[in-house]
Short mmCIF file of C-alpha atoms (C1' of nucleotides) in Angstrom, two decimals:
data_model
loop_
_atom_site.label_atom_id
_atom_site.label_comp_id
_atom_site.label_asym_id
_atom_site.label_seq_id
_atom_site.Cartn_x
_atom_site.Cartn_y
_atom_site.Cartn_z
CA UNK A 1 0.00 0.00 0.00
CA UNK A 2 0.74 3.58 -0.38
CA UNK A 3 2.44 5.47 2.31
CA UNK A 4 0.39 8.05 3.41
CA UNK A 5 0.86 11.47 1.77
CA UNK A 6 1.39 14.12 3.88
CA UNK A 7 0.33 17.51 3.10
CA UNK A 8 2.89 19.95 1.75
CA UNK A 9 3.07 23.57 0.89
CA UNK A 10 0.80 23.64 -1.79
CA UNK A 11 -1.83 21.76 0.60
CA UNK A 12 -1.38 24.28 3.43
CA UNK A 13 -1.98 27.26 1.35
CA UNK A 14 -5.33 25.66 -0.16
CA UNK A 15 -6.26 24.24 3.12
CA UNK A 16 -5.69 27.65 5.04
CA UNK A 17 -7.58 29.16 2.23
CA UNK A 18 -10.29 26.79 2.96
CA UNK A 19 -10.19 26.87 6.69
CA UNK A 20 -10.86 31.05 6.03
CA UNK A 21 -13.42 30.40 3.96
CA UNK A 22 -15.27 26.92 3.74
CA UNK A 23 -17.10 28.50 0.46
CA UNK A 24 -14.61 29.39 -1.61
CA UNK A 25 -14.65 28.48 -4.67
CA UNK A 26 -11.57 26.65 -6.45
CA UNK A 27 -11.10 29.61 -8.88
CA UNK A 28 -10.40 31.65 -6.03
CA UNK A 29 -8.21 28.90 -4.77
CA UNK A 30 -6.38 29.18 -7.24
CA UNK A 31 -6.14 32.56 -8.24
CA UNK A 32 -5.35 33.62 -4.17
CA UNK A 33 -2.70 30.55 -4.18
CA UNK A 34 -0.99 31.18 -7.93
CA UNK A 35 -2.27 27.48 -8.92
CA UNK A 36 -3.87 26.55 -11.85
CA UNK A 37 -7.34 25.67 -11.59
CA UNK A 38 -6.76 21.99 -12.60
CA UNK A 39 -4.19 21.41 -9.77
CA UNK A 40 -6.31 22.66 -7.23
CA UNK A 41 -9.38 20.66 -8.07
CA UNK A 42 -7.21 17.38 -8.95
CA UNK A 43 -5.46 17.87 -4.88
CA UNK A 44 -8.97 18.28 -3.77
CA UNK A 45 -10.30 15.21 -5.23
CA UNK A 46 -6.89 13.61 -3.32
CA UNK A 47 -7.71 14.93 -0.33
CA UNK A 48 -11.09 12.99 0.06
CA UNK A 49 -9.21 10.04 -1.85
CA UNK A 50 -6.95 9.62 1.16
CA UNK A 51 -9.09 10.78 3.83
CA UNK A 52 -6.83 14.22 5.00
CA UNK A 53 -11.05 15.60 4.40
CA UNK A 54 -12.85 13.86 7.31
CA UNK A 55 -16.67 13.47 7.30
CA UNK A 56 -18.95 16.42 6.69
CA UNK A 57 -20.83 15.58 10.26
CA UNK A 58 -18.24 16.65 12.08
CA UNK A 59 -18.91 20.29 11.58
CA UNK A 60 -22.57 19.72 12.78
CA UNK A 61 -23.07 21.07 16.08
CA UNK A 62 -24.56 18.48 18.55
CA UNK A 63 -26.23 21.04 20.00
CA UNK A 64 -28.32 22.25 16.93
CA UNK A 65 -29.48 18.49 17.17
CA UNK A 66 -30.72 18.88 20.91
CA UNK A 67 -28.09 17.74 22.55
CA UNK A 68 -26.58 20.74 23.98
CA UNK A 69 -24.46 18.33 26.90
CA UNK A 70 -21.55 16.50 25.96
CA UNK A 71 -19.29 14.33 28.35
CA UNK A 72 -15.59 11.87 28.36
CA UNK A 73 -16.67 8.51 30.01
CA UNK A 74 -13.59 6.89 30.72
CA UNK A 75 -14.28 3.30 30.76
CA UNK A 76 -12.86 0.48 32.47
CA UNK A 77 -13.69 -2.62 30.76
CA UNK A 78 -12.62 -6.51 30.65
CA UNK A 79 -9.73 -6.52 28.23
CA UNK A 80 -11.40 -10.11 26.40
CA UNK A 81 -14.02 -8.13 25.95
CA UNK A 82 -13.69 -4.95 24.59
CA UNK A 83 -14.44 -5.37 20.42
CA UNK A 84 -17.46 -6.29 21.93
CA UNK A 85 -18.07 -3.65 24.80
CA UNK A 86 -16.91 -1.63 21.39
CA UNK A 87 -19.45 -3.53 18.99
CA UNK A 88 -22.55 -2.73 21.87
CA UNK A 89 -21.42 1.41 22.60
CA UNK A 90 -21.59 1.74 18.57
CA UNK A 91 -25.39 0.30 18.74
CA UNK A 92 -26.00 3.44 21.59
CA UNK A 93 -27.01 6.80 19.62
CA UNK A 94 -25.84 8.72 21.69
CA UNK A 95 -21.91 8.15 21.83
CA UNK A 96 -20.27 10.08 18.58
CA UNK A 97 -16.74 8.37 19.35
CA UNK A 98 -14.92 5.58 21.06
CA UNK A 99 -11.21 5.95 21.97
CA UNK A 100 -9.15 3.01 23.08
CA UNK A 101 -6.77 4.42 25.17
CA UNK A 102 -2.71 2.96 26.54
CA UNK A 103 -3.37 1.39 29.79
CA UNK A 104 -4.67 -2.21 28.23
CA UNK A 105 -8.46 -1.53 29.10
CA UNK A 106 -9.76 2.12 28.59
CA UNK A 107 -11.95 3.22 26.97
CA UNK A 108 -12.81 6.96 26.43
CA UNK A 109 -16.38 7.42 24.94
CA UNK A 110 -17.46 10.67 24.06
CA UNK A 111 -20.86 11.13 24.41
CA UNK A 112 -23.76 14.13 23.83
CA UNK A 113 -27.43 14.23 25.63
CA UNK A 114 -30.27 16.30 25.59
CA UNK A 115 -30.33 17.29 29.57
CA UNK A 116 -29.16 16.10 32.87
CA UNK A 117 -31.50 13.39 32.86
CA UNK A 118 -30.34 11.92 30.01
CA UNK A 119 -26.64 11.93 30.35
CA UNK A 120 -27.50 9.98 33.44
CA UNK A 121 -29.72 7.01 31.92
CA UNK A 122 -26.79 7.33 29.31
CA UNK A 123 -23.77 6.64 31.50
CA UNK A 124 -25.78 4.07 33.33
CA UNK A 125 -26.64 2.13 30.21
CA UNK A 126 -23.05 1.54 29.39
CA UNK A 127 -22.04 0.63 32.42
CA UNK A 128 -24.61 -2.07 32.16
CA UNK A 129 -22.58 -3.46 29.20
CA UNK A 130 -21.58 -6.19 30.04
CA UNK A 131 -17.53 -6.32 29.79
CA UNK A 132 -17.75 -2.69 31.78
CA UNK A 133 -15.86 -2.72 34.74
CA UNK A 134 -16.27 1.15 35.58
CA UNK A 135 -16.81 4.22 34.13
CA UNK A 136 -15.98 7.85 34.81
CA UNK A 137 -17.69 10.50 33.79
CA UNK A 138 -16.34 13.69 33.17
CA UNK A 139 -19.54 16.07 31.79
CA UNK A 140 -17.60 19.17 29.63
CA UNK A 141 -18.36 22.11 32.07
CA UNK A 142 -16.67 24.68 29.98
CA UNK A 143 -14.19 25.15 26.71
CA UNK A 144 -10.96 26.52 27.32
CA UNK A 145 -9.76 26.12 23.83
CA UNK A 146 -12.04 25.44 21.02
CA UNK A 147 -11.32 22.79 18.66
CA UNK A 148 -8.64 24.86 16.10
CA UNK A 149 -6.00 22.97 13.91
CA UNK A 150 -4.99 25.90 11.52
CA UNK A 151 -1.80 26.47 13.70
CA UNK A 152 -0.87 23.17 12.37
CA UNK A 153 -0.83 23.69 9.01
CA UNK A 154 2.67 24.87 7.51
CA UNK A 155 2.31 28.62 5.89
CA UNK A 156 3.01 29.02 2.53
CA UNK A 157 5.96 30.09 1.21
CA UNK A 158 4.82 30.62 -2.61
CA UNK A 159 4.42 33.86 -4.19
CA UNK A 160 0.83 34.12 -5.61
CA UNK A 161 1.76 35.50 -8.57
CA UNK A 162 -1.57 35.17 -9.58
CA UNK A 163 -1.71 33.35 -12.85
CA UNK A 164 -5.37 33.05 -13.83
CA UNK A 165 -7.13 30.81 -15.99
CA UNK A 166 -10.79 31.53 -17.16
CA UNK A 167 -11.11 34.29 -14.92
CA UNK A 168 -12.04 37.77 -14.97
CA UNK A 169 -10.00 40.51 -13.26
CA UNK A 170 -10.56 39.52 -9.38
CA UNK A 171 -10.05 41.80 -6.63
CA UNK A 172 -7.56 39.97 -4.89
CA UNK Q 1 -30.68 37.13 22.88
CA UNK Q 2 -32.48 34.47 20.72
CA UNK Q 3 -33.07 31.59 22.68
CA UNK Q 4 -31.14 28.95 20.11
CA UNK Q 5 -33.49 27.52 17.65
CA UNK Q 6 -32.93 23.51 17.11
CA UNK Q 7 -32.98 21.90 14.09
CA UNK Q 8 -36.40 20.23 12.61
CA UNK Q 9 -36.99 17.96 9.95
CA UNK Q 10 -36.36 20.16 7.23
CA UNK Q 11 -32.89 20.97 8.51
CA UNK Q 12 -32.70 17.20 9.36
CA UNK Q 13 -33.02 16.25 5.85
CA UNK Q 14 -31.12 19.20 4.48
CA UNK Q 15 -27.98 17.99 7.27
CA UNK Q 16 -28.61 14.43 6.33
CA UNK Q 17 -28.00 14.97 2.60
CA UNK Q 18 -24.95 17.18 3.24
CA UNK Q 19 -23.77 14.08 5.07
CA UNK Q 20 -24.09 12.02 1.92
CA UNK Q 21 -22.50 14.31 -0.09
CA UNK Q 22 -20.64 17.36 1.42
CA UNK Q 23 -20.18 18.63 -2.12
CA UNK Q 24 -23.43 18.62 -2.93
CA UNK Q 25 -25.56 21.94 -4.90
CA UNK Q 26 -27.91 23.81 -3.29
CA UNK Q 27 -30.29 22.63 -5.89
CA UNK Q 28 -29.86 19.39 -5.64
CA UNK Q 29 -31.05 19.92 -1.83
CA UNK Q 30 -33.70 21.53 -3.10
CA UNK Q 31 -34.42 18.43 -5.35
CA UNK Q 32 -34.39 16.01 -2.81
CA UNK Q 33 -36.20 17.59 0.03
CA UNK Q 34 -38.70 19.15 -2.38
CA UNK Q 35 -37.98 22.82 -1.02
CA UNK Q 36 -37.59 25.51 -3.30
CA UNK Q 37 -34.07 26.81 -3.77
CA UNK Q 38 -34.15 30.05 -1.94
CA UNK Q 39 -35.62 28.18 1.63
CA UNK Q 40 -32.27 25.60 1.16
CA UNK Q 41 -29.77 28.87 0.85
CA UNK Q 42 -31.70 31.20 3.52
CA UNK Q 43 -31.32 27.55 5.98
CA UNK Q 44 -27.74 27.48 5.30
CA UNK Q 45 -26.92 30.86 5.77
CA UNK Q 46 -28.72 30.56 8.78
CA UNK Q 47 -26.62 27.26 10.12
CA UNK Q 48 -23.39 29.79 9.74
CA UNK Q 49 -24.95 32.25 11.24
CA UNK Q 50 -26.56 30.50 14.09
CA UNK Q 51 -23.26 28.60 14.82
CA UNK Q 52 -24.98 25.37 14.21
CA UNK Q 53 -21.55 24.63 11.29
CA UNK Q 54 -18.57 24.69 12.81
CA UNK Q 55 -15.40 25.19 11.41
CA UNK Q 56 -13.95 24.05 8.34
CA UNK Q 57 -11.06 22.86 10.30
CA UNK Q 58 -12.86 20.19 12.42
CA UNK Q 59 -12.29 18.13 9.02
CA UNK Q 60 -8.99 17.98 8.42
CA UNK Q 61 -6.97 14.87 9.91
CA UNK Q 62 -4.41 15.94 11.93
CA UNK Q 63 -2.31 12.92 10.46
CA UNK Q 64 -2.70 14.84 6.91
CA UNK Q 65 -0.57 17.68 8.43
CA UNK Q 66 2.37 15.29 10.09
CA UNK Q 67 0.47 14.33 13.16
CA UNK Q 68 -0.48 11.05 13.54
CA UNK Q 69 -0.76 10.43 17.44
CA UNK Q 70 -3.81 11.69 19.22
CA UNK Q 71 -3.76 12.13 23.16
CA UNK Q 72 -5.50 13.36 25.67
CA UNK Q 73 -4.30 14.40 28.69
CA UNK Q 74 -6.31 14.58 31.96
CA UNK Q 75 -4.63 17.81 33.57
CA UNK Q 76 -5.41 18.13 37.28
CA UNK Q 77 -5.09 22.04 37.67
CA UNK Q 78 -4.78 24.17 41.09
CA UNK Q 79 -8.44 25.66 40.85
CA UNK Q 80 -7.51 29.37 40.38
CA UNK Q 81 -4.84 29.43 37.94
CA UNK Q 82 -7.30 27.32 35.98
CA UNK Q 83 -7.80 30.56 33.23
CA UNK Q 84 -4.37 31.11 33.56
CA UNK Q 85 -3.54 27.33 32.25
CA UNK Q 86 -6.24 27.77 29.78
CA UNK Q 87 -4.09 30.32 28.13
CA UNK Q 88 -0.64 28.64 28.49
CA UNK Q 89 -2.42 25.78 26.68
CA UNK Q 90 -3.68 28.04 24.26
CA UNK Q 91 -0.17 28.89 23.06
CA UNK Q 92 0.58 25.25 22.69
CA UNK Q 93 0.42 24.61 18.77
CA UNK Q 94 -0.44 20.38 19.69
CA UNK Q 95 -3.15 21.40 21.60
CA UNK Q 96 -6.03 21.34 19.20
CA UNK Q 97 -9.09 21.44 22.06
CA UNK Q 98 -9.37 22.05 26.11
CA UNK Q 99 -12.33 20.79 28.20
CA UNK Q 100 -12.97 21.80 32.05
CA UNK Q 101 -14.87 18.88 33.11
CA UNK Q 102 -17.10 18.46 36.25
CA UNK Q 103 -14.84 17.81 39.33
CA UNK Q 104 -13.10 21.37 40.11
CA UNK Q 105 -10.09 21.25 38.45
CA UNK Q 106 -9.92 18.98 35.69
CA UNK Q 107 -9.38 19.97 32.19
CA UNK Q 108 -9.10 17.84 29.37
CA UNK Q 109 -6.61 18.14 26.64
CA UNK Q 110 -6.85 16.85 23.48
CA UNK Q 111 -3.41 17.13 21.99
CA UNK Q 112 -1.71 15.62 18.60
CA UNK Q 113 1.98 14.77 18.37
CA UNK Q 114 4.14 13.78 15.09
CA UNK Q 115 5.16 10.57 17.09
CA UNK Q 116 6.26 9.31 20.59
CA UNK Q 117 8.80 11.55 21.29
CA UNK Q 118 7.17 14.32 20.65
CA UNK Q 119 4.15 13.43 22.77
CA UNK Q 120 6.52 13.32 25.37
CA UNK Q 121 7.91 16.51 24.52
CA UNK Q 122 4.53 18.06 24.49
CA UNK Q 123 3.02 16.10 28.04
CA UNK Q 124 5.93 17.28 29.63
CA UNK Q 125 5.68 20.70 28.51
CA UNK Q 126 1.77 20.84 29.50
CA UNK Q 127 3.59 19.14 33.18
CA UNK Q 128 5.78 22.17 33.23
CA UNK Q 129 2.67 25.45 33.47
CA UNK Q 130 2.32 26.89 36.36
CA UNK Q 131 -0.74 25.79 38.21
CA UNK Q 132 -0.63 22.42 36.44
CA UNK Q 133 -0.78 20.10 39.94
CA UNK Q 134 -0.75 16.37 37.87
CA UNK Q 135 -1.10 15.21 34.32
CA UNK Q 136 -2.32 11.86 32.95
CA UNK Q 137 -1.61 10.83 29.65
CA UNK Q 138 -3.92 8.74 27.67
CA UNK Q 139 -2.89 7.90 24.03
CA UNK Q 140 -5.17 7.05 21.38
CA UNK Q 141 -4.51 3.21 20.20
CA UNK Q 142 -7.67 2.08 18.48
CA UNK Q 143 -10.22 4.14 17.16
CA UNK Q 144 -13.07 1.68 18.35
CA UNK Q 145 -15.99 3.43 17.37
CA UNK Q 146 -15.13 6.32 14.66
CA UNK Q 147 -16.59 9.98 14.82
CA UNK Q 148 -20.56 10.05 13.59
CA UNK Q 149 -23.30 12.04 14.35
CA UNK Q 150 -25.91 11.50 11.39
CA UNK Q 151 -27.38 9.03 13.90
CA UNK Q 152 -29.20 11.83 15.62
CA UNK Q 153 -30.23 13.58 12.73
CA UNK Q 154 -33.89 13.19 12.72
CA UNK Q 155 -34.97 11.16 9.80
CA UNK Q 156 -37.17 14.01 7.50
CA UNK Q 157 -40.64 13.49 7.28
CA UNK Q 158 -41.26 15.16 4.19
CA UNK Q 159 -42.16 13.69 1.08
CA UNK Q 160 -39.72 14.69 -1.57
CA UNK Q 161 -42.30 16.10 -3.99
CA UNK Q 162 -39.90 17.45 -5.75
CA UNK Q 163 -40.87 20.83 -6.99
CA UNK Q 164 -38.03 22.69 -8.57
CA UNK Q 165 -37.42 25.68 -9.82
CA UNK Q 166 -35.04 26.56 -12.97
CA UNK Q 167 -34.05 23.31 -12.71
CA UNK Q 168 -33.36 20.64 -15.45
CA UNK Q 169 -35.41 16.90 -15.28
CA UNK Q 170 -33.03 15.88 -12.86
CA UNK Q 171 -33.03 12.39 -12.50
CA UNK Q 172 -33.41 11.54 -8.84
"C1'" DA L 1 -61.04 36.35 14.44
"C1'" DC L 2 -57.48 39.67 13.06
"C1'" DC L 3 -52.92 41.40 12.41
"C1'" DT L 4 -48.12 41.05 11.96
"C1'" DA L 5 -43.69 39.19 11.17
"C1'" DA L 6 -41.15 35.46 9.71
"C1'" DA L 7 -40.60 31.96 6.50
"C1'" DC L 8 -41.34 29.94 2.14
"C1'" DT L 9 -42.27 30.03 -2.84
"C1'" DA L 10 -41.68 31.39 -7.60
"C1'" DA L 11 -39.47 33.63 -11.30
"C1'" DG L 12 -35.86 36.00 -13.60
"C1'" DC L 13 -31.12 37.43 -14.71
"C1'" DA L 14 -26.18 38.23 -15.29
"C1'" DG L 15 -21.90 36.50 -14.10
"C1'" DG L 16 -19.19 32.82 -13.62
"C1'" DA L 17 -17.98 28.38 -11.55
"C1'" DT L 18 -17.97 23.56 -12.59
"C1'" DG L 19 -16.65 19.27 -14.56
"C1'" DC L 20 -14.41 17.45 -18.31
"C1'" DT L 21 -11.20 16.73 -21.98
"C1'" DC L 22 -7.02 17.37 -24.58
"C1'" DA L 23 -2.23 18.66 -25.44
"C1'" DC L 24 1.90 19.94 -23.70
"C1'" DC L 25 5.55 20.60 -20.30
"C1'" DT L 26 8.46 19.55 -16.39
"C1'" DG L 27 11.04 17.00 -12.91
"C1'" DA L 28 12.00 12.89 -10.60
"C1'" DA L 29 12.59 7.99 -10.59
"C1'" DC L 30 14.39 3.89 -12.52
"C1'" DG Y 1 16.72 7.84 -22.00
"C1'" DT Y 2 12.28 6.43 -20.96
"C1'" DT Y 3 8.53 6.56 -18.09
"C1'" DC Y 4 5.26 8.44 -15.06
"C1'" DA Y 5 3.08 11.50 -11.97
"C1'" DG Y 6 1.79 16.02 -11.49
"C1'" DG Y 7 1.22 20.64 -13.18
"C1'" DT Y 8 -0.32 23.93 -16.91
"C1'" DG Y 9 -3.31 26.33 -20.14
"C1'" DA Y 10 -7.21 26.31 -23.02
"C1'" DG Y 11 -11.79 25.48 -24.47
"C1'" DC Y 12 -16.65 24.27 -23.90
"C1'" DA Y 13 -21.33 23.17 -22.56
"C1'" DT Y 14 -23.91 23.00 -18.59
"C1'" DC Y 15 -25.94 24.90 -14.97
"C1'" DC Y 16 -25.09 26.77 -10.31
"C1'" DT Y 17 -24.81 31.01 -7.75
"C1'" DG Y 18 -26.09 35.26 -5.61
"C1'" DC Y 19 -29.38 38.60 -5.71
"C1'" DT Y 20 -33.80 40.86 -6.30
"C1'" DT Y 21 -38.72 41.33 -6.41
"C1'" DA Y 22 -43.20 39.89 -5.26
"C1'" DG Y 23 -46.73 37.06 -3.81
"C1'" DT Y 24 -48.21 33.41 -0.47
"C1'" DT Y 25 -48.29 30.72 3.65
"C1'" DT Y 26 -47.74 29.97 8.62
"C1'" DA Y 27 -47.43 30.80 13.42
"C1'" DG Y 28 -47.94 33.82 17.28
"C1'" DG Y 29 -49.85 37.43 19.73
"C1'" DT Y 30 -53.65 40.32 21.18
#
DNA sequence: ACCTAAACTAAGCAGGATGCTCACCTGAAC
DNA sequence: GTTCAGGTGAGCATCCTGCTTAGTTTAGGT
């Protein structure tokens, strides 16, 4: 198989571009980044290829769903077990994501709920699962730092010198 | 303020076919949920505006940019340096996302490293901040159960009826 | 029942963006 | 030197976009 591809400069200035402005169109991707056209849309088309673009959902706000609450249950569970402790917290709605952590047999599960009450009945249903040991449930109180990954991405170091194709005189 | 509005089944079957195809026209929403064109754009200008799309950046993978270790580290903090840490976290470029979770002083920090070393590098920097009391580092082996959240999308009521407007005999 | 505001519908229009294809060029790998 | 992947530039038909105007529906409030 192909080693994975990591993103270089031409990636960072298109993603940054991107991460600016989710709706920009390639044109402007390329004119802003001094691609042609072609070369941004075929390293788009890679970038869902390989999976660098992740899922739309995650940009949906849980909360615009109802489910304003979200909490980290760290889970302790029977190492034999855990594809299927795994297998039976995919088959609950409610958990988005399910972490297997170092330390043989944790499991962080991330889930959302709609009040109080239901983070409870939540939490209490997997540790019903049988293959759960414990849990711990950490409810998210406040955000310190939002979810952000631009400072990752390498600047750019080309010039946009701004070599259209099939485009009119843009304001740059 | 306005009391935040949550989604219904129109957005529900707007979100769900977004899901299915994050590329796909504004007409062809309008296609397939049988609104008319305008009610699809004025709903996603709306999502943007409401907050209820996040950022563009929640969907690129971290390994696509030269990290491919996830963490998180449970921070125990001394309560009232706990803003204080926030922002000494902030400045961290691996920190992508910090949580204060329930139990006084306990954040949550979701860092990314570009391997093991690193990850130490970074854990022991997060160690070194002032007010930072005890870390625990949890590192992300198996994704068990992978990001999703189209399973609380309401399925749409809505009969596609399909009523379009300057639109071509799309095949649906 | 009435009124109002918000939301949806319908239509039209100009400007361009899109997806695709082809030909050519370049640099790196073998 | 040949090959191949990736970038470039151009052209083209399709149709999507953003915006505007105007009429209609719906829900809420009094």
């Amino acid at each position: 198989m192909p080693r994975k591809r990591q993103a270089d400069q031409v990636d960072a200035a298109i993603l940054q571009r991107l991460v600016a402005d989710p709706d920009v169109t390639n044109l402007a991707i390329a004119a802003s980044t001094g691609l042609a056209r072609n070369t941004v849309r075929a390293r788009l088309d890679r970038y869902t290829a390989e999976g660098a673009l992740r899922s739309f959902e995650r940009r949906i706000d849980p909360a615009f769903l109802g489910y304003p609450l979200r909490a980290y249950v760290v889970t302790r569970v029977t190492q034999r077990k855990l594809d299927r402790v795994g297998a039976a917290l995919a088959t609950v709605p409610e958990v988005l994501e399910v972490h297997g952590l170092t330390g043989v047999s944790d499991l962080l599960v991330h889930v959302v709920a709609r009040d109080a009450d239901d983070l409870y009945r939540i939490t209490g249903h997997i540790l019903s699962i049988d293959g759960v040991k414990r849990t711990n449930t950490g409810l998210v109180m406040r955000e310190l730092v939002g979810y952000r990954i631009a400072q990752l991405i390498d600047p750019p170091q080309r010039t946009a010198k701004n070599t259209m194709q099939n485009s009119p005189p843009t304001t740059l």
